[in-house]
CSV table of C-alpha atoms in Angstrom, one decimal:
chain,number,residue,atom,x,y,z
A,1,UNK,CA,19.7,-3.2,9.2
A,2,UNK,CA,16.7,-3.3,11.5
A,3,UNK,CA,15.5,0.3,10.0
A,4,UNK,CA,15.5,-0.6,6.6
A,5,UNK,CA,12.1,0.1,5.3
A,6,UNK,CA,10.3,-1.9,2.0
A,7,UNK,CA,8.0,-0.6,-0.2
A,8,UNK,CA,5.8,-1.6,-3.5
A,9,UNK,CA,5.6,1.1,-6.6
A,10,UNK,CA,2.7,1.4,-9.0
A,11,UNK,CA,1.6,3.5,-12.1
A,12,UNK,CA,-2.0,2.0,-11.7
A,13,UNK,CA,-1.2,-0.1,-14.9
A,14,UNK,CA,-4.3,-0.9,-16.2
A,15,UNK,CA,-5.0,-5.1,-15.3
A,16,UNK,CA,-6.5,-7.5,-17.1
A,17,UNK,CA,-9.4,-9.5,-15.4
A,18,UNK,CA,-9.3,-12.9,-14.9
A,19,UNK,CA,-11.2,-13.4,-18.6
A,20,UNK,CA,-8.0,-11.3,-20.2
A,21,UNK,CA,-10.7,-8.4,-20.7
A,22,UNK,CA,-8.6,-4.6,-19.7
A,23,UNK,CA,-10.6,-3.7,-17.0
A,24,UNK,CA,-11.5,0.6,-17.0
A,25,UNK,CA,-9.3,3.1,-15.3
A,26,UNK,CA,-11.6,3.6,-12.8
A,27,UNK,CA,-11.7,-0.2,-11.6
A,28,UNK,CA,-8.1,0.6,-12.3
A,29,UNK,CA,-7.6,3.0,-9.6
A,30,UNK,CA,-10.0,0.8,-7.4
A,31,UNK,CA,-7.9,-2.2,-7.8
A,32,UNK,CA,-4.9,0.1,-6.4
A,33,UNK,CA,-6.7,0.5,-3.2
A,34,UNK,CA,-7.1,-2.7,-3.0
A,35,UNK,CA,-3.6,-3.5,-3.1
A,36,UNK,CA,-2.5,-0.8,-1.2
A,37,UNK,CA,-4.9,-2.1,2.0
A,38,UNK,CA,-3.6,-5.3,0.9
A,39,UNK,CA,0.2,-4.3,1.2
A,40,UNK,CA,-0.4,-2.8,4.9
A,41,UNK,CA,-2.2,-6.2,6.1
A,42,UNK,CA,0.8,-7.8,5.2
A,43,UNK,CA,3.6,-6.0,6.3
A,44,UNK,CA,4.8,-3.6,3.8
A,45,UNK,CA,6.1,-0.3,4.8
A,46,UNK,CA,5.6,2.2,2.0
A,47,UNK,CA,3.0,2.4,-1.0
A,48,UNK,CA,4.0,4.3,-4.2
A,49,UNK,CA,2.2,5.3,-6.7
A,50,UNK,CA,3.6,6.9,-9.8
A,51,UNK,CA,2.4,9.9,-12.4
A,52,UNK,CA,2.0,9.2,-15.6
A,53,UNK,CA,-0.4,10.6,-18.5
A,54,UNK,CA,-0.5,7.8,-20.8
A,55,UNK,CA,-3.3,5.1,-21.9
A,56,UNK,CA,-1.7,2.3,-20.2
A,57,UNK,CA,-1.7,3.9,-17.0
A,58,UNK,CA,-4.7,4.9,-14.8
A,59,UNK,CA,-2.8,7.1,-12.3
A,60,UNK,CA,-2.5,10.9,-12.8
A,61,UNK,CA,-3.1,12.5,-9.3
A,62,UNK,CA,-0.8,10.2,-7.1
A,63,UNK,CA,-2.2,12.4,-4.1
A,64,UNK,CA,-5.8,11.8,-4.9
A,65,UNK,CA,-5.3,8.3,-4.4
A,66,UNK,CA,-3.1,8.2,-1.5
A,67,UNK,CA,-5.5,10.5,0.2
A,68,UNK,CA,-8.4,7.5,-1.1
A,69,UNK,CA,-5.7,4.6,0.8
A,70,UNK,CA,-5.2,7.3,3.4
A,71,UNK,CA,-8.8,6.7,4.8
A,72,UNK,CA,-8.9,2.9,4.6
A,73,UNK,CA,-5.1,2.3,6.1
A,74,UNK,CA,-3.9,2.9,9.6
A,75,UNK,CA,0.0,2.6,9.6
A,76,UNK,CA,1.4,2.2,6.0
A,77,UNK,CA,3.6,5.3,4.8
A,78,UNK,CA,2.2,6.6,1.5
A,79,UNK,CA,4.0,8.0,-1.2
A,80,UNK,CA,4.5,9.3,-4.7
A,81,UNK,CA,6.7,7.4,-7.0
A,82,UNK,CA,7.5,10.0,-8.4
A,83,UNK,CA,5.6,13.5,-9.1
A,84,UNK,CA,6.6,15.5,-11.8
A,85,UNK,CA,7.4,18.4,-10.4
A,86,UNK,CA,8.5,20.4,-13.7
A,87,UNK,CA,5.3,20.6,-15.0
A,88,UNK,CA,3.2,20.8,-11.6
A,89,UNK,CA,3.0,23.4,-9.5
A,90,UNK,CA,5.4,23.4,-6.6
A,91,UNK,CA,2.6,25.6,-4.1
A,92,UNK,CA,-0.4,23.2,-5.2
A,93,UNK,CA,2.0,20.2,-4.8
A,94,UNK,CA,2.5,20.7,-1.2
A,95,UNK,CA,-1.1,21.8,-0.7
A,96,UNK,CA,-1.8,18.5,-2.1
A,97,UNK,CA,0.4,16.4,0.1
A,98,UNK,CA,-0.1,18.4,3.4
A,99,UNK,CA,-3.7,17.4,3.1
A,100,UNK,CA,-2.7,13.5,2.4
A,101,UNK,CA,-0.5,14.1,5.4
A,102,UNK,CA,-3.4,15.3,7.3
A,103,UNK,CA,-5.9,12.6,6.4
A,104,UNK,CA,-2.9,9.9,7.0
A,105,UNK,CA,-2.1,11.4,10.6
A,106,UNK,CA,1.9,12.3,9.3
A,107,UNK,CA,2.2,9.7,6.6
A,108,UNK,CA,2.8,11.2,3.3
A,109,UNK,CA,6.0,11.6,1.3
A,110,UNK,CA,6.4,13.1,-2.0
A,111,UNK,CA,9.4,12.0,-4.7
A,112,UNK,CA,10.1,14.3,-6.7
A,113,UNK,CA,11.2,14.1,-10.1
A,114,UNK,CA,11.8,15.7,-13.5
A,115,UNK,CA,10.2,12.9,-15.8
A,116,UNK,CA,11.6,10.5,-17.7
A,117,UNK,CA,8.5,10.7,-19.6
A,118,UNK,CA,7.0,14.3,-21.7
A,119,UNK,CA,3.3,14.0,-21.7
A,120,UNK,CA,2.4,16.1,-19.0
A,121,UNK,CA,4.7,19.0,-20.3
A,122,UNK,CA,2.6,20.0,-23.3
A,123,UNK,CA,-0.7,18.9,-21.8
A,124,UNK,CA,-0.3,21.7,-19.3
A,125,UNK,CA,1.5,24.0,-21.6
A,126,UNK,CA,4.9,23.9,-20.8
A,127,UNK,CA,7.8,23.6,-23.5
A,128,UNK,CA,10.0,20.7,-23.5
A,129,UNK,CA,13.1,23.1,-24.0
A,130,UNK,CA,12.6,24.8,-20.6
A,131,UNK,CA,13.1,21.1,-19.4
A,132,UNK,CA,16.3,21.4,-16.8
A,133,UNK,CA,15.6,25.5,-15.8
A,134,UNK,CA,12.1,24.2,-15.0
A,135,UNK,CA,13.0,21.7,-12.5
A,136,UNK,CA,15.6,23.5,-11.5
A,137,UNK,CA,13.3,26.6,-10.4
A,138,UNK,CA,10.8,24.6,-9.0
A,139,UNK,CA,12.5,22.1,-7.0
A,140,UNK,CA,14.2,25.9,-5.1
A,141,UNK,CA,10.9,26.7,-4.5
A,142,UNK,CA,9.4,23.6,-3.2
A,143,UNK,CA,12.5,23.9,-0.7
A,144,UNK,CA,11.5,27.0,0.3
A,145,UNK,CA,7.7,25.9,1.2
A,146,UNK,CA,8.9,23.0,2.9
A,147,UNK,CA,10.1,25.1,5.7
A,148,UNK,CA,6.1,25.8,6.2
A,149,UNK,CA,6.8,29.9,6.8
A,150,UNK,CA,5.7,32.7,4.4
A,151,UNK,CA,8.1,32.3,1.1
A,152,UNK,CA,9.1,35.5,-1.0
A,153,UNK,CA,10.6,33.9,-4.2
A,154,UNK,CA,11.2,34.6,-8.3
A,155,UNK,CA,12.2,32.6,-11.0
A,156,UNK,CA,11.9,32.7,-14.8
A,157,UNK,CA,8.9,30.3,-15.3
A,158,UNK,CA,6.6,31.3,-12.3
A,159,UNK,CA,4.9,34.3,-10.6
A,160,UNK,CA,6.9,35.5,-7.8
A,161,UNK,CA,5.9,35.2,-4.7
A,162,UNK,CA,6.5,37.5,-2.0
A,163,UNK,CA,5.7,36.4,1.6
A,164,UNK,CA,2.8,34.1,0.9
A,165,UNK,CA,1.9,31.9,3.8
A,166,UNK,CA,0.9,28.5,2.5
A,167,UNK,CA,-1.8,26.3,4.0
A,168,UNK,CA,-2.1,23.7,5.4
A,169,UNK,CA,0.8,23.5,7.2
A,170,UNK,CA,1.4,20.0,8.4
A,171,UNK,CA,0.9,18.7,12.0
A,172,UNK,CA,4.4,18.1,12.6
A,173,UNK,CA,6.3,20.9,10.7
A,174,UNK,CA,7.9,18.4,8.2
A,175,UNK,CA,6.5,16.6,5.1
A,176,UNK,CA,8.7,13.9,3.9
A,177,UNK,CA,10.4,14.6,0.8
A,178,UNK,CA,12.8,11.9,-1.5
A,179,UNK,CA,14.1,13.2,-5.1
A,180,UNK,CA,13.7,10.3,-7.6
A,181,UNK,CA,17.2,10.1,-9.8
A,182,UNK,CA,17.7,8.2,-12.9
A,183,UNK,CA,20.9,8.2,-13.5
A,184,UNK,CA,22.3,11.7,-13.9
A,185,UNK,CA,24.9,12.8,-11.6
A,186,UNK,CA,23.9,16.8,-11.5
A,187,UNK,CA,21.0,15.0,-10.4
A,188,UNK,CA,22.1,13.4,-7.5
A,189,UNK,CA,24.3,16.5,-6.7
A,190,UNK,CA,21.1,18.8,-6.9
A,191,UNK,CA,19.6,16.5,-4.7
A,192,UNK,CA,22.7,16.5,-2.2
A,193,UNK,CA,22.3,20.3,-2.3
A,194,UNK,CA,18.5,20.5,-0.9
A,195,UNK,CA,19.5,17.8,1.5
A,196,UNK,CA,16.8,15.6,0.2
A,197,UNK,CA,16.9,11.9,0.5
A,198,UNK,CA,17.8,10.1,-2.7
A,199,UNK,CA,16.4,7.7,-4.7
A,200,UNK,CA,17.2,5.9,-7.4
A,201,UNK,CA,15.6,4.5,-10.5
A,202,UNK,CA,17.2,1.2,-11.2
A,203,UNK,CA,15.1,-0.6,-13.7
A,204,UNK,CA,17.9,-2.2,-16.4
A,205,UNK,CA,21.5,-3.3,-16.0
A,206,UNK,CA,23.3,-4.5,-12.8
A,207,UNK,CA,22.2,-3.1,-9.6
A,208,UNK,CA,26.2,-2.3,-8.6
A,209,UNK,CA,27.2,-0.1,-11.5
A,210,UNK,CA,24.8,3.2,-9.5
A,211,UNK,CA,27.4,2.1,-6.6
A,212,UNK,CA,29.3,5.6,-7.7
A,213,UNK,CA,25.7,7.7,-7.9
A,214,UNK,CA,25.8,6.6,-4.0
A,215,UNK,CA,29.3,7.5,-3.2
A,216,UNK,CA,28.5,11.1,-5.4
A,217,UNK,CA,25.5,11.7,-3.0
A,218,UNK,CA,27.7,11.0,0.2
A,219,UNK,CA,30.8,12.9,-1.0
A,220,UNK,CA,28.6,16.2,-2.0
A,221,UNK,CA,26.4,15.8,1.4
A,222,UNK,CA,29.3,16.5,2.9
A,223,UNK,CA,30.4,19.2,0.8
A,224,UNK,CA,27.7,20.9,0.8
A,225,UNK,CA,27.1,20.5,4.4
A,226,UNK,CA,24.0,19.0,4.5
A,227,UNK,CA,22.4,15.4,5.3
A,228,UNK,CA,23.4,12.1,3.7
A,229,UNK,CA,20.1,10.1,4.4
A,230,UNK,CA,20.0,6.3,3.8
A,231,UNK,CA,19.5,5.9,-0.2
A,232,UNK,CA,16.7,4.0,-1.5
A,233,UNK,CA,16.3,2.1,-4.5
A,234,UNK,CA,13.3,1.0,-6.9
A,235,UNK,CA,13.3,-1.9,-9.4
A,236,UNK,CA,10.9,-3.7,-11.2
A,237,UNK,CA,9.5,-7.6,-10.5
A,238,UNK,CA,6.9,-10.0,-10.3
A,239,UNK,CA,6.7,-13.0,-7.9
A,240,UNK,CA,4.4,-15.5,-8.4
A,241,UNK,CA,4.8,-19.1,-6.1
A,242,UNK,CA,7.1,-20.6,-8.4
A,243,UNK,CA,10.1,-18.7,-10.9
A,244,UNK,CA,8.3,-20.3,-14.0
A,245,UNK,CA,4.6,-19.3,-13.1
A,246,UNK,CA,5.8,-15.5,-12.6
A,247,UNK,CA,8.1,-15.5,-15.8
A,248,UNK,CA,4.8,-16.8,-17.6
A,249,UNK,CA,2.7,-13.9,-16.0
A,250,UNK,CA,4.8,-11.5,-16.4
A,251,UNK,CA,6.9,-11.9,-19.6
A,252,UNK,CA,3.9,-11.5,-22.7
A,253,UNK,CA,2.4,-7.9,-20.9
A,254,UNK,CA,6.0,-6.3,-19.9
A,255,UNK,CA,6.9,-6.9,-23.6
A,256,UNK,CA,3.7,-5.4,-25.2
A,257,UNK,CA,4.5,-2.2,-22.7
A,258,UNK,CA,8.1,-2.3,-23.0
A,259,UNK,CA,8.1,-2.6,-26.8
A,260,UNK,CA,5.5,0.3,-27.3
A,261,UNK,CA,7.4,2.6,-24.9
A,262,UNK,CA,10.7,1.7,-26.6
A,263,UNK,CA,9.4,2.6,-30.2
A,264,UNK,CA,8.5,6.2,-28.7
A,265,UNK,CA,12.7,5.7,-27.9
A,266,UNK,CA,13.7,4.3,-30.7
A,267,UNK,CA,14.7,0.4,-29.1
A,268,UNK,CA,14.4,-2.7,-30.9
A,269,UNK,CA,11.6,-5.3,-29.8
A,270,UNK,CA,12.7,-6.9,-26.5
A,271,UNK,CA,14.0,-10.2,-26.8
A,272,UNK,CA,13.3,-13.0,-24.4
A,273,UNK,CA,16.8,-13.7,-24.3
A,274,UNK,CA,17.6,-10.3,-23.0
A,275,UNK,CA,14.6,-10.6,-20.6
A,276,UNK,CA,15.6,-13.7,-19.0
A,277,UNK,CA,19.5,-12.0,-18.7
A,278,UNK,CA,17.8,-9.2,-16.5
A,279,UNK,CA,16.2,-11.3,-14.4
A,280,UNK,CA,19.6,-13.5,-14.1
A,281,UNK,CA,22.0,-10.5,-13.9
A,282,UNK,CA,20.3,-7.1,-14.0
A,283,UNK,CA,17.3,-5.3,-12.3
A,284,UNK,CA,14.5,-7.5,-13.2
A,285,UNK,CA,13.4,-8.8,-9.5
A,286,UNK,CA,11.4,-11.8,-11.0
A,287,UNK,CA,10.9,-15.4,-9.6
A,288,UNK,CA,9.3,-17.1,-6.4
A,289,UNK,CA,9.6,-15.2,-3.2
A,290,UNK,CA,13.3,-17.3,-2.2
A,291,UNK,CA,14.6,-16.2,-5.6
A,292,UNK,CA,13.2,-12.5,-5.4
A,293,UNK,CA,14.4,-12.6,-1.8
A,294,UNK,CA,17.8,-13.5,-2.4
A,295,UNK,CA,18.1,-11.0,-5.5
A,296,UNK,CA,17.1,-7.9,-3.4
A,297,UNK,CA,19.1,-9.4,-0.4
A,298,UNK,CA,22.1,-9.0,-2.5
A,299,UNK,CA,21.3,-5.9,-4.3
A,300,UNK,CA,20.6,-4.1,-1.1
A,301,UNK,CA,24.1,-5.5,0.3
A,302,UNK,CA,25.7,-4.4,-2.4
A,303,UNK,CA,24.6,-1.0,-2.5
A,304,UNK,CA,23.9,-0.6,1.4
A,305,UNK,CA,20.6,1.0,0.4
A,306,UNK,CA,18.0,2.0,3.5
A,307,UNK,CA,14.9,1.4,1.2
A,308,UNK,CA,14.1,-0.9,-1.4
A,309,UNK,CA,11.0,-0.7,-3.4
A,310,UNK,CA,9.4,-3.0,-5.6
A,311,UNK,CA,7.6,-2.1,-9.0
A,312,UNK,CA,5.1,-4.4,-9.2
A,313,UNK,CA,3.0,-3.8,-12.0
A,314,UNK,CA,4.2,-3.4,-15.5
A,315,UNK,CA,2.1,-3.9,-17.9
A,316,UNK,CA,-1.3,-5.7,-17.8
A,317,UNK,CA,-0.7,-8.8,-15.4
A,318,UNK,CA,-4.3,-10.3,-14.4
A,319,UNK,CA,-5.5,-8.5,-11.0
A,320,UNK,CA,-5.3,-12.0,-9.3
A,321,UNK,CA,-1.4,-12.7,-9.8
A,322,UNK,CA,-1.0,-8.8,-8.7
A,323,UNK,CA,-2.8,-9.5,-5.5
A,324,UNK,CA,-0.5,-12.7,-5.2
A,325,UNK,CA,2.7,-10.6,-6.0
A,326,UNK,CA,1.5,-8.3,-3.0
A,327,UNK,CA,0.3,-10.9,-0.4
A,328,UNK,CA,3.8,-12.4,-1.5
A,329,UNK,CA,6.2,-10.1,-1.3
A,330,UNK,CA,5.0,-9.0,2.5
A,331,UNK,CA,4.5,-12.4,3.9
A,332,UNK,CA,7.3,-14.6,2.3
A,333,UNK,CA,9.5,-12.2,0.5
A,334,UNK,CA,10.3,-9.4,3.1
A,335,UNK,CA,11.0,-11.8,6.3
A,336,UNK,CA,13.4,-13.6,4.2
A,337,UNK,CA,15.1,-10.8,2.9
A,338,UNK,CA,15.1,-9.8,6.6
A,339,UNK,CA,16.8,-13.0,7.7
A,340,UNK,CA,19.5,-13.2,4.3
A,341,UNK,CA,20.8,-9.6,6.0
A,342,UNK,CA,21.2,-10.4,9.4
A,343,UNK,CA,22.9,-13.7,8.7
């Protein structure tokens, strides 16, 4: 398992400072940088930086950052975690990530997804009932641009196009392209159709029951005729130098987020009880860097993933324990996880 690649996920959570004061969105999406440099110096193979549209969260434009990391990295693959595609353009999406590709010299990737959360869909004017035809329509296009050569296409919630040449066209012909999944299976059979590289959103319950999603995404490659890549997966966690300091970290600011998001879905409060049972047994990737180490080792067994990426900011953990959950995870986590595998 000598390819399999590592990566850390952010929304750009807005952090505390070390006085417990929110810092702004724009130290924010400095502090991202930061860590993104950070997570290159150390060893980590992918940075991903979610969309969102929401107060708690400073990233909106995952490109316009990347390209920002773009100019201060040399080697670490940068990507989106994910872009909404469905309320986004597809033709101004690949403009977008061509030119991160361009200022990275080949390194950008986009993951595309539908959205698990809404607020971009009426801030840019699209109805929430057009949710599936949307993605549906735009995902076909962005296929079609991918292939870098004038595109004639129509659909029902776009102007067609009819043999527009798209620029820039990337250096090597190819911009990497993963379809976030989080947990429906016309999902991962859309996704088997394109021929895009899957991955999946595992962030409650035990990492073995999306063993079938896997086995779906295999079977319809092969129905469909087209390539089963090596399936990543994303999870939340926190690692701090022992398992009580990052459960003391992370625990108070994952429950204010968790609990505000879950009132928008209608969940009761988190419990600790519940939170310490998903670091024990589900997809909470919590603990000092042998217990976070072991947890992914097995997850990744189990699953016989190629990528595993780590969420590592939910909610307002201070910017000093993020930068220790980065330095972490690349110096002490990763080579251990490395060794657990090839034992």
């Amino acid at each position: 398992m000598s390819d399999l690649a590592f990566g850390l996920d952010t929304f750009g959570d807005v952090p505390e400072d070390d006085s417990g004061t929110l810092v702004s969105d724009a130290r924010a999406i400095r502090q991202v940088l930061d860590e993104a440099v950070l997570a290159e110096q150390t060893g980590v193979d992918v940075i991903a930086l979610g969309e969102h549209h929401r107060p708690e969260f400073a990233i909106s434009t995952p490109e316009t950052v990347l390209a920002g990391i773009a100019t201060r990295t040399s080697r670490i693959r940068l990507s989106s975690g994910v872009t909404v595609l469905s309320s986004d353009d597809p033709v101004r999406v690949f403009q977008r990530f061509s030119t991160v590709d361009a200022l990275s010299n080949g390194r950008a990737e986009v993951i595309l997804g539908r959205g698990s959360f809404t607020e971009s869909f009426p801030l840019f004017g699209y109805d929430l009932t057009d949710y599936d035809v949307l993605f549906e329509e735009k995902i076909e296009l962005f296929a079609k641009l991918l292939e870098e050569k004038p595109v004639t296409w129509s659909g029902s919630k776009r102007a067609p196009l009819d043999s527009a040449d798209v620029f820039p066209k990337t250096e090597s012909g190819h911009l990497n392209t993963w379809v976030g999944v989080g947990g429906s299976p016309q999902s991962v059979i859309r996704t088997a159709h394109y021929g895009f590289p899957l991955m999946i959103a595992i962030i409650g319950g035990s990492p073995e029951r999306f063993a079938p999603y896997i086995d779906l995404y295999q079977r319809a490659t092969d129905k469909f005729g087209t390539t089963a890549h090596p399936v990543g997966m994303h999870s939340p966690g926190f690692i701090a130098d022992t398992d009580e300091e990052a459960r003391e970290l992370h625990w108070p600011h994952y429950k204010v987020i968790r609990d505000r998001i879950g009132a928008l879905r209608g969940w009761p409060p988190l419990r600790k009880e519940e939170y310490e049972a998903e670091i024990e047994h589900g997809s909470l990737y919590i603990g000092s860097p042998e217990t976070v180490a072991r947890k992914m080792a097995r997850a990744i067994k189990a699953l016989g993933v190629g990528r595993f990426d780590l969420i590592y900011t939910t909610g307002a953990q201070p910017i000093s324990a993020r930068l220790r959950t980065v330095e972490l995870y690349g110096t002490k986590v990763l080579p251990m996880v490395r060794d657990i595998l090839a034992g």
